[in-house]
């Protein structure tokens, strides 16, 4: 390098040596606490609870939602019966919610008697509560985009999935 | 510097280095995704892939930024300098995948209004997180989602990453001898020194982004070690260079006839150069076959240090990229046309004297006899 660039290099690195440690320390020391308060938000905590090693699977199958495979399982855990949904890849819809809707025919919208089970973002495994009604009545899992205000798919959920 | 135009001057060595680079990156990405999935199978694959590509680009940037100063400390690393540009372009592509996934592969089909084929690798990139598959434009979502520009900790780290990406794009787009020749080496070098600004922005991007969510001490420690390594390494080598320059500027002053006493002949190694600072810039003084010649130390290609090169076939060969100059004229051998300034040299009383005023580039000078 020519001398002017060598000097510029030293000035730039001296500047970085002064700024970066400050950014690093400030970033760590003042980072905000996690916003999810599990104790205060019991529903979120239940929905996002990790699968315990005591989980006992009752049924497993794969359904297709908008061309993407979603593994559906029911399991008994220490906190009760749960529904486990695992998309093989992210479903390309905004604010995707999962409802259980009672009835013999597939719903095309969120009805007044539908139960909101939780959200289904990304491709990780989601643990949703197994509400009592879905264990005793015929119904459908309704995949609904809240942001786009549209029903994506409805798949039947047989009572045989539950003990 | 080429007879016929070739977009990339592939050689066997380049292919080997590039293959090693690509295989290493592929192993890292595969390992990152596989090991993370094994540790926690419930993690969102989309987030894991985003981190895999982002961390690969950040790590590669550390490697790229280490090559320059390490090669100043050990000449055995000079070959890596010749392959740094390809690493830079790979790092830029990894950054693009980190942000926009593999969706750019679909663009040709989208432009023609048809459906793109299913790719074996399906990944949407970090922009999807901001867009959340919604109707809002992803870039609007990216820059408007967090507007706490007055806050230090909650500052939108995405903006820092976007600014770094603009710099990396300019560098990747001009990482070619076409631009090097047309911009000239000093301007090109200045543009590419913006990589240090990009590095600073990316450290901010990681600290105010990933480290805010992921509190794993190993990750925090890795970022800290990388930062300390890069800054310390550059400061050590940069300060060393400045000290050398300062020492020469104080000691090597021209006499009334314009010549500068640069030392005893016995202090000069055979077939190598001694680099001295004369009249504000470095000069490479070579002793070879009983002769002494002096040319500018600054290679015209990328301003590499000619004085650290070797003499091959009567030509000084730049250690960075192998550009050659005839030692007595400072001109590249035909058909190439690069030229560097030459200096008058004489030997008196067992000492070598170099004139402080250079000849125009490519001017033949009779070497001094030892």
Coordinates of C-alpha atoms in Angstrom, one line a residue:
Chain A
X1 CA 0.0 0.0 0.0
X2 CA 1.1 3.6 -0.5
X3 CA 1.8 5.6 2.6
X4 CA -1.5 7.5 2.6
X5 CA -3.4 4.2 2.6
X6 CA -1.2 2.8 5.4
X7 CA -1.9 5.8 7.5
X8 CA -5.7 5.6 6.7
X9 CA -5.6 1.9 7.7
X10 CA -4.0 2.7 11.1
X11 CA -6.5 5.6 11.8
X12 CA -9.5 3.3 10.9
X13 CA -8.3 0.5 13.0
X14 CA -7.6 2.8 15.9
X15 CA -11.2 4.2 15.6
X16 CA -12.6 0.6 15.5
X17 CA -10.5 -0.3 18.6
X18 CA -12.1 2.6 20.4
X19 CA -15.7 2.1 19.2
X20 CA -16.2 -1.7 19.0
X21 CA -15.5 -2.5 22.6
X22 CA -18.0 0.2 23.7
X23 CA -20.6 -1.2 21.4
X24 CA -19.9 -4.7 22.6
X25 CA -20.0 -3.9 26.3
X26 CA -23.1 -1.7 26.0
X27 CA -24.8 -4.3 23.9
X28 CA -24.3 -6.9 26.6
X29 CA -24.7 -4.8 29.8
X30 CA -27.9 -3.0 28.7
X31 CA -29.7 -5.7 26.7
X32 CA -33.3 -5.8 27.7
X33 CA -34.7 -8.7 29.6
X34 CA -36.8 -11.3 27.7
X35 CA -40.3 -9.9 27.1
X36 CA -42.2 -13.1 27.6
X37 CA -43.2 -13.5 31.3
X38 CA -44.1 -17.1 31.5
X39 CA -45.7 -16.7 35.0
X40 CA -47.9 -13.8 33.8
X41 CA -48.8 -15.3 30.5
X42 CA -49.9 -18.9 31.3
X43 CA -51.5 -19.5 27.9
X44 CA -48.3 -18.6 26.0
X45 CA -46.2 -20.6 28.4
X46 CA -48.5 -23.7 27.8
X47 CA -48.4 -23.3 24.1
X48 CA -44.7 -22.8 23.9
X49 CA -43.8 -25.4 26.5
X50 CA -41.1 -27.8 25.4
X51 CA -42.0 -31.4 24.8
X52 CA -41.1 -33.3 27.9
X53 CA -39.4 -36.6 27.9
X54 CA -42.5 -38.1 29.5
X55 CA -44.6 -37.4 26.4
X56 CA -46.5 -40.5 25.3
X57 CA -47.6 -40.3 21.7
X58 CA -51.2 -41.4 20.9
X59 CA -51.3 -40.9 17.2
X60 CA -49.1 -39.6 14.4
X61 CA -49.9 -38.7 10.8
X62 CA -49.1 -36.3 8.1
X63 CA -51.5 -33.8 6.5
X64 CA -51.0 -31.5 3.5
X65 CA -51.6 -27.8 4.0
X66 CA -51.3 -25.7 0.9
X67 CA -48.9 -28.3 -0.7
X68 CA -46.7 -28.5 2.5
X69 CA -46.5 -31.5 4.7
X70 CA -47.5 -30.9 8.3
X71 CA -46.9 -33.7 10.8
X72 CA -49.8 -33.9 13.3
X73 CA -49.5 -35.9 16.5
X74 CA -51.4 -36.2 19.7
X75 CA -49.6 -37.0 22.9
X76 CA -50.1 -37.2 26.6
X77 CA -47.8 -35.2 28.7
X78 CA -47.6 -34.3 32.4
X79 CA -49.5 -31.2 31.7
X80 CA -52.3 -33.1 29.9
X81 CA -53.2 -34.0 26.3
X82 CA -51.5 -31.9 23.6
X83 CA -51.6 -31.6 19.9
X84 CA -48.2 -31.4 18.2
X85 CA -47.9 -29.7 14.8
X86 CA -44.6 -29.7 12.8
X87 CA -44.6 -28.1 9.3
X88 CA -41.8 -29.6 7.2
X89 CA -41.2 -26.0 6.0
X90 CA -42.6 -22.6 6.8
X91 CA -46.1 -22.1 5.5
X92 CA -46.0 -18.9 3.4
X93 CA -48.8 -17.0 5.2
X94 CA -48.8 -14.1 7.5
X95 CA -49.8 -14.5 11.2
X96 CA -50.8 -18.1 10.7
X97 CA -53.2 -19.3 13.5
X98 CA -54.6 -22.8 14.1
X99 CA -58.2 -23.2 15.2
X100 CA -60.2 -26.3 16.0
X101 CA -63.7 -25.9 14.6
X102 CA -66.5 -28.4 15.5
X103 CA -68.8 -29.7 12.7
X104 CA -69.1 -32.4 10.0
X105 CA -68.1 -30.2 7.0
X106 CA -64.9 -28.3 6.5
X107 CA -65.2 -24.7 7.7
X108 CA -64.3 -21.9 5.3
X109 CA -63.9 -19.2 8.0
X110 CA -63.5 -18.8 11.7
X111 CA -66.9 -19.6 13.3
X112 CA -68.1 -18.3 16.6
X113 CA -67.7 -21.8 18.2
X114 CA -64.1 -22.3 17.0
X115 CA -61.3 -22.7 19.5
X116 CA -58.0 -20.8 19.0
X117 CA -55.3 -23.3 19.7
X118 CA -52.2 -21.2 18.9
X119 CA -50.0 -19.9 16.1
X120 CA -47.9 -21.8 13.6
X121 CA -45.0 -19.7 12.4
X122 CA -41.9 -21.2 11.0
X123 CA -41.1 -24.8 10.8
X124 CA -40.4 -25.8 14.4
X125 CA -42.6 -28.2 16.3
X126 CA -45.6 -26.4 18.0
X127 CA -47.3 -27.8 21.0
X128 CA -50.9 -26.8 21.2
X129 CA -53.4 -27.6 23.9
X130 CA -55.8 -30.5 23.4
X131 CA -59.1 -28.9 24.3
X132 CA -61.7 -31.2 25.7
X133 CA -64.3 -30.7 22.9
X134 CA -62.0 -31.9 20.2
X135 CA -61.6 -35.2 22.0
X136 CA -65.4 -35.9 22.1
X137 CA -66.8 -34.1 19.0
X138 CA -66.1 -34.3 15.3
X139 CA -64.3 -31.3 14.0
X140 CA -61.6 -29.8 11.8
X141 CA -58.2 -28.1 12.3
X142 CA -58.5 -24.8 10.5
X143 CA -55.4 -23.0 9.4
X144 CA -56.1 -19.3 9.1
X145 CA -54.0 -16.3 8.2
X146 CA -55.0 -13.4 10.5
X147 CA -53.1 -10.8 8.6
X148 CA -54.4 -11.9 5.2
X149 CA -57.9 -12.6 6.7
X150 CA -58.2 -15.9 4.8
X151 CA -58.7 -19.6 5.6
X152 CA -55.8 -21.6 4.3
X153 CA -56.9 -25.2 4.8
X154 CA -59.2 -27.3 7.0
X155 CA -58.2 -30.9 7.8
X156 CA -60.4 -33.3 9.7
X157 CA -59.3 -34.3 13.2
X158 CA -60.8 -37.6 14.1
X159 CA -61.6 -38.5 17.7
X160 CA -59.7 -41.7 17.2
X161 CA -56.5 -39.6 17.6
X162 CA -57.3 -39.3 21.3
X163 CA -57.4 -42.0 24.0
Chain B
X1 CA -2.6 -7.2 -17.3
X2 CA -3.6 -9.6 -19.9
X3 CA -3.2 -10.3 -23.6
X4 CA -6.7 -11.5 -24.4
X5 CA -9.6 -10.6 -22.1
X6 CA -10.7 -13.3 -19.7
X7 CA -13.4 -12.7 -17.2
X8 CA -11.6 -14.8 -14.5
X9 CA -8.0 -15.9 -15.0
X10 CA -8.5 -19.5 -13.8
X11 CA -5.5 -21.5 -13.0
X12 CA -5.0 -24.9 -11.4
X13 CA -4.0 -23.2 -8.1
X14 CA -7.0 -21.0 -8.2
X15 CA -9.3 -23.9 -8.8
X16 CA -7.7 -25.8 -5.9
X17 CA -8.1 -22.9 -3.5
X18 CA -11.6 -22.2 -4.6
X19 CA -12.6 -25.9 -4.2
X20 CA -11.2 -25.9 -0.7
X21 CA -13.1 -22.7 0.1
X22 CA -16.4 -24.0 -1.2
X23 CA -16.1 -27.4 0.4
X24 CA -15.2 -25.8 3.7
X25 CA -18.2 -23.5 3.6
X26 CA -20.5 -26.4 2.6
X27 CA -19.2 -28.5 5.5
X28 CA -19.7 -25.6 7.9
X29 CA -23.2 -24.9 6.7
X30 CA -24.2 -28.6 6.8
X31 CA -22.5 -29.1 10.2
X32 CA -24.2 -26.0 11.7
X33 CA -27.7 -27.0 10.6
X34 CA -27.2 -30.7 11.5
X35 CA -25.7 -30.2 14.9
X36 CA -28.2 -27.5 15.8
X37 CA -31.1 -29.8 14.8
X38 CA -29.6 -32.6 16.9
X39 CA -29.2 -30.4 20.0
X40 CA -32.7 -29.0 19.8
X41 CA -35.1 -30.6 17.2
X42 CA -37.8 -28.1 18.1
X43 CA -35.9 -25.1 16.8
X44 CA -37.4 -23.3 13.8
X45 CA -35.4 -24.5 10.8
X46 CA -35.8 -21.1 9.1
X47 CA -34.1 -19.4 11.9
X48 CA -31.3 -22.0 12.1
X49 CA -30.6 -21.6 8.3
X50 CA -30.6 -17.8 8.6
X51 CA -28.0 -18.0 11.4
X52 CA -26.0 -20.7 9.5
X53 CA -25.5 -18.5 6.4
X54 CA -25.0 -15.3 8.4
X55 CA -22.4 -16.8 10.7
X56 CA -20.6 -18.4 7.8
X57 CA -20.3 -15.0 6.1
X58 CA -19.2 -13.3 9.4
X59 CA -16.5 -16.0 10.0
X60 CA -15.3 -15.8 6.4
X61 CA -14.9 -12.0 6.8
X62 CA -12.7 -12.7 9.8
X63 CA -10.5 -15.0 7.7
X64 CA -10.3 -12.4 4.9
X65 CA -9.4 -9.6 7.3
X66 CA -6.7 -11.8 8.9
X67 CA -4.9 -12.6 5.7
X68 CA -3.5 -9.1 5.1
X69 CA -1.8 -8.5 8.4
X70 CA -0.7 -12.2 8.8
X71 CA 1.0 -12.0 5.5
X72 CA 2.8 -8.9 6.7
X73 CA 4.1 -11.0 9.6
X74 CA 4.9 -14.1 7.6
X75 CA 5.7 -14.2 3.9
X76 CA 4.6 -17.9 3.7
X77 CA 1.0 -16.6 3.7
X78 CA 1.5 -14.5 0.6
X79 CA -0.2 -17.0 -1.7
X80 CA -3.5 -16.5 0.3
X81 CA -3.5 -12.9 -0.8
X82 CA -4.0 -14.0 -4.4
X83 CA -7.2 -15.8 -3.4
X84 CA -8.7 -13.2 -1.1
X85 CA -10.9 -11.7 -3.7
X86 CA -12.7 -15.0 -4.4
X87 CA -13.3 -15.3 -0.7
X88 CA -14.8 -11.9 -0.6
X89 CA -17.2 -12.7 -3.4
X90 CA -18.2 -15.9 -1.7
X91 CA -18.7 -14.0 1.6
X92 CA -21.0 -11.5 -0.2
X93 CA -23.0 -14.3 -1.7
X94 CA -23.4 -15.9 1.7
X95 CA -24.7 -12.6 3.0
X96 CA -27.2 -12.4 0.2
X97 CA -28.5 -15.9 1.0
X98 CA -28.6 -15.0 4.7
X99 CA -30.9 -12.1 3.8
X100 CA -32.9 -13.3 0.8
X101 CA -32.4 -17.1 0.9
X102 CA -32.4 -19.0 -2.4
X103 CA -35.3 -17.1 -3.8
X104 CA -33.1 -15.3 -6.3
X105 CA -32.8 -18.6 -8.1
X106 CA -36.5 -18.2 -9.0
X107 CA -36.1 -14.7 -10.6
X108 CA -35.6 -15.8 -14.2
X109 CA -38.9 -17.8 -14.1
X110 CA -40.7 -14.9 -12.3
X111 CA -39.5 -12.5 -15.0
X112 CA -41.0 -14.7 -17.7
X113 CA -44.2 -15.1 -15.7
X114 CA -43.9 -18.8 -15.2
X115 CA -43.6 -21.1 -12.1
X116 CA -40.1 -21.8 -10.9
X117 CA -39.0 -25.4 -10.4
X118 CA -38.7 -26.8 -6.9
X119 CA -35.1 -26.5 -5.7
X120 CA -33.6 -29.0 -3.4
X121 CA -32.7 -26.2 -1.0
X122 CA -35.7 -24.2 0.1
X123 CA -34.9 -21.2 2.2
X124 CA -36.5 -17.8 2.3
X125 CA -33.8 -15.8 4.2
X126 CA -34.0 -13.2 7.0
X127 CA -36.2 -10.8 5.1
X128 CA -39.1 -13.3 5.4
X129 CA -39.0 -12.8 9.2
X130 CA -39.7 -9.1 8.7
X131 CA -42.2 -9.7 6.0
X132 CA -43.8 -12.7 7.8
X133 CA -45.3 -13.6 4.5
X134 CA -47.5 -10.6 4.8
X135 CA -48.6 -8.1 2.2
X136 CA -46.2 -5.4 3.3
X137 CA -43.2 -4.9 1.1
X138 CA -40.2 -6.7 2.8
X139 CA -37.9 -3.7 2.5
X140 CA -40.6 -1.4 4.0
X141 CA -41.1 -3.9 6.7
X142 CA -37.4 -4.2 7.3
X143 CA -36.7 -0.5 7.7
X144 CA -40.0 0.5 9.3
X145 CA -40.5 -2.4 11.7
X146 CA -38.1 -0.9 14.2
X147 CA -37.7 2.9 14.1
X148 CA -35.8 3.3 17.4
X149 CA -32.9 5.1 15.7
X150 CA -32.4 7.3 18.8
X151 CA -31.8 4.3 21.1
X152 CA -28.4 2.7 21.5
X153 CA -29.4 -0.8 22.5
X154 CA -32.7 -1.0 20.6
X155 CA -31.2 0.6 17.5
X156 CA -32.4 -1.3 14.4
X157 CA -29.5 -3.7 13.9
X158 CA -31.0 -4.6 10.5
X159 CA -30.0 -1.1 9.2
X160 CA -26.4 -1.7 10.2
X161 CA -26.4 -5.0 8.3
X162 CA -28.0 -3.3 5.2
X163 CA -25.3 -0.6 5.2
X164 CA -22.6 -3.3 5.5
X165 CA -24.2 -5.2 2.6
X166 CA -24.1 -2.1 0.4
X167 CA -20.3 -1.8 1.0
X168 CA -19.8 -5.5 0.4
X169 CA -21.8 -5.3 -2.8
X170 CA -19.6 -2.4 -4.1
X171 CA -16.5 -4.4 -3.2
X172 CA -17.8 -7.7 -4.8
X173 CA -19.0 -5.9 -7.9
X174 CA -15.5 -4.3 -8.4
X175 CA -13.5 -7.3 -7.4
X176 CA -12.2 -7.6 -10.9
X177 CA -9.1 -6.4 -12.7
X178 CA -11.3 -4.5 -15.1
X179 CA -12.3 -2.1 -12.3
X180 CA -8.8 -2.2 -10.8
X181 CA -7.4 -0.9 -14.1
X182 CA -10.1 1.7 -14.8
X183 CA -10.4 3.0 -11.2
X184 CA -6.6 2.9 -10.8
X185 CA -5.1 1.1 -7.9
X186 CA -5.2 3.9 -5.3
X187 CA -8.9 4.6 -5.8
X188 CA -9.7 0.9 -6.0
X189 CA -7.7 0.3 -2.8
X190 CA -9.5 3.1 -1.0
X191 CA -12.9 1.7 -2.0
X192 CA -11.9 -1.7 -0.8
X193 CA -10.6 -0.3 2.5
X194 CA -14.3 0.3 3.3
X195 CA -14.3 -3.3 4.4
X196 CA -13.1 -2.1 7.8
X197 CA -16.2 0.1 8.0
X198 CA -18.3 -2.9 6.9
X199 CA -16.7 -5.0 9.6
X200 CA -17.5 -2.4 12.3
X201 CA -21.1 -2.3 11.1
X202 CA -21.4 -6.1 11.1
X203 CA -20.1 -6.3 14.7
X204 CA -22.8 -3.8 15.6
X205 CA -25.3 -5.9 13.6
X206 CA -24.4 -9.1 15.5
X207 CA -24.1 -7.5 19.0
X208 CA -27.4 -5.5 18.7
X209 CA -29.1 -8.4 16.9
X210 CA -28.2 -12.0 17.5
X211 CA -26.6 -11.5 20.9
X212 CA -29.7 -9.7 22.2
X213 CA -31.7 -12.9 21.7
X214 CA -29.2 -15.6 22.0
X215 CA -27.4 -15.3 25.4
X216 CA -25.2 -18.3 25.0
X217 CA -21.9 -17.4 26.5
X218 CA -20.0 -19.4 23.9
X219 CA -21.5 -17.3 21.1
X220 CA -20.8 -14.1 23.0
X221 CA -17.2 -15.2 23.7
X222 CA -16.7 -16.1 20.0
X223 CA -17.8 -12.7 18.8
X224 CA -15.5 -11.0 21.4
X225 CA -12.5 -13.2 20.5
X226 CA -13.0 -12.5 16.8
X227 CA -13.3 -8.7 17.4
X228 CA -10.2 -8.6 19.6
X229 CA -8.2 -10.8 17.1
X230 CA -9.0 -8.6 14.1
X231 CA -8.4 -5.2 15.8
X232 CA -5.2 -6.3 17.6
X233 CA -3.7 -8.0 14.6
X234 CA -4.3 -4.9 12.4
X235 CA -3.1 -2.5 15.0
X236 CA 0.1 -4.5 15.6
X237 CA 1.0 -4.7 11.9
X238 CA -0.2 -1.2 11.1
X239 CA 1.8 0.4 13.9
X240 CA 4.8 -1.7 12.9
X241 CA 4.7 -0.3 9.4
X242 CA 4.3 3.3 10.7
X243 CA 7.2 2.9 13.0
X244 CA 9.4 1.7 10.1
X245 CA 8.3 4.7 7.9
X246 CA 8.9 7.1 10.8
X247 CA 12.4 5.8 11.5
X248 CA 13.4 6.1 7.8
X249 CA 12.0 9.6 7.4
X250 CA 14.1 10.7 10.4
X251 CA 17.3 9.0 9.4
X252 CA 17.4 9.0 5.6
X253 CA 17.9 12.6 4.5
X254 CA 19.2 13.6 1.1
X255 CA 22.6 15.2 0.7
X256 CA 23.2 18.3 -1.3
X257 CA 23.5 16.2 -4.6
X258 CA 20.1 14.7 -3.9
X259 CA 21.4 11.2 -3.0
X260 CA 20.5 9.4 0.2
X261 CA 22.9 7.1 2.1
X262 CA 20.7 4.0 2.7
X263 CA 23.4 1.8 4.3
X264 CA 26.5 -0.4 3.9
X265 CA 26.5 -2.8 1.0
X266 CA 27.1 -5.6 3.5
X267 CA 23.7 -4.9 5.1
X268 CA 22.0 -5.8 1.8
X269 CA 21.0 -9.4 1.2
X270 CA 21.9 -11.0 -2.2
X271 CA 19.1 -11.3 -4.8
X272 CA 16.6 -9.6 -2.4
X273 CA 15.6 -6.1 -1.7
X274 CA 15.9 -3.7 1.2
X275 CA 12.9 -1.4 1.5
X276 CA 13.6 2.2 2.6
X277 CA 11.5 5.3 2.8
X278 CA 12.8 8.1 0.6
X279 CA 11.1 11.4 -0.1
X280 CA 7.7 10.3 1.3
X281 CA 7.3 6.8 -0.3
X282 CA 9.0 3.4 -0.1
X283 CA 11.7 2.4 -2.5
X284 CA 12.9 -1.2 -3.1
X285 CA 16.7 -1.4 -3.5
X286 CA 17.8 -4.8 -5.0
X287 CA 21.3 -6.2 -4.9
X288 CA 21.7 -8.9 -7.5
X289 CA 24.6 -10.4 -9.6
X290 CA 27.0 -7.7 -8.4
X291 CA 24.6 -4.9 -9.4
X292 CA 22.3 -2.6 -7.4
X293 CA 19.1 -1.1 -8.8
X294 CA 16.2 0.8 -7.2
X295 CA 12.5 0.9 -8.2
X296 CA 9.4 2.1 -6.4
X297 CA 8.1 -0.4 -3.9
X298 CA 4.5 0.1 -5.0
X299 CA 3.2 -2.4 -7.5
X300 CA 0.9 -0.8 -10.1
X301 CA -1.6 -3.6 -9.8
X302 CA -2.8 -3.4 -6.2
X303 CA 0.0 -1.4 -4.7
X304 CA 1.6 -4.5 -3.3
X305 CA 5.1 -4.4 -1.8
X306 CA 7.6 -5.2 -4.6
X307 CA 10.5 -5.1 -2.2
X308 CA 9.2 -8.3 -0.6
X309 CA 9.1 -10.1 -3.9
X310 CA 11.8 -12.2 -5.6
X311 CA 13.8 -11.7 -8.8
X312 CA 12.6 -14.2 -11.5
X313 CA 14.0 -14.1 -15.0
X314 CA 15.5 -10.6 -14.4
X315 CA 12.2 -9.3 -13.2
X316 CA 11.0 -8.2 -9.8
X317 CA 7.9 -10.3 -9.0
X318 CA 5.3 -8.9 -6.7
X319 CA 4.5 -11.3 -3.9
X320 CA 0.8 -10.4 -3.9
X321 CA -0.3 -11.3 -7.4
X322 CA 2.8 -12.1 -9.3
X323 CA 3.0 -9.0 -11.5
X324 CA 6.5 -8.5 -12.9
X325 CA 8.8 -5.5 -13.6
X326 CA 12.2 -5.5 -15.3
X327 CA 14.5 -4.5 -12.6
X328 CA 16.6 -2.0 -14.6
X329 CA 13.7 -0.1 -16.2
X330 CA 10.7 -0.6 -13.9
X331 CA 8.6 -1.7 -17.0
X332 CA 6.7 -4.9 -17.2
X333 CA 8.0 -7.3 -19.9
X334 CA 6.1 -7.2 -23.2
X335 CA 3.2 -7.4 -24.0
X336 CA 2.3 -5.9 -20.6
X337 CA 2.5 -2.2 -20.1
X338 CA 2.6 -1.5 -16.3
X339 CA 5.5 0.7 -15.2
X340 CA 6.9 1.9 -11.9
X341 CA 9.3 4.7 -11.2
X342 CA 13.1 4.0 -11.1
X343 CA 15.8 5.7 -9.2
X344 CA 19.5 6.5 -9.8
X345 CA 21.8 4.5 -7.6
X346 CA 25.5 4.7 -6.9
X347 CA 28.0 3.0 -4.6
X348 CA 30.6 5.0 -2.7
X349 CA 32.9 3.9 0.1
X350 CA 31.1 0.7 0.6
X351 CA 27.7 2.4 1.0
X352 CA 24.7 2.5 -1.4
X353 CA 23.3 5.8 -2.3
X354 CA 19.8 6.3 -3.9
X355 CA 18.7 9.6 -5.5
X356 CA 15.7 11.0 -3.7
X357 CA 13.9 12.1 -7.0
X358 CA 12.4 9.3 -9.0
X359 CA 12.6 9.0 -12.8
X360 CA 9.3 8.7 -14.6
X361 CA 7.8 5.2 -14.6
X362 CA 9.6 2.8 -17.0
X363 CA 12.8 4.9 -17.4
X364 CA 15.8 2.6 -17.8
X365 CA 18.6 3.3 -15.3
X366 CA 22.1 1.8 -15.4
X367 CA 22.6 -0.3 -12.3
X368 CA 25.4 0.6 -9.9
X369 CA 28.3 -1.9 -9.7
X370 CA 29.2 -3.3 -6.3

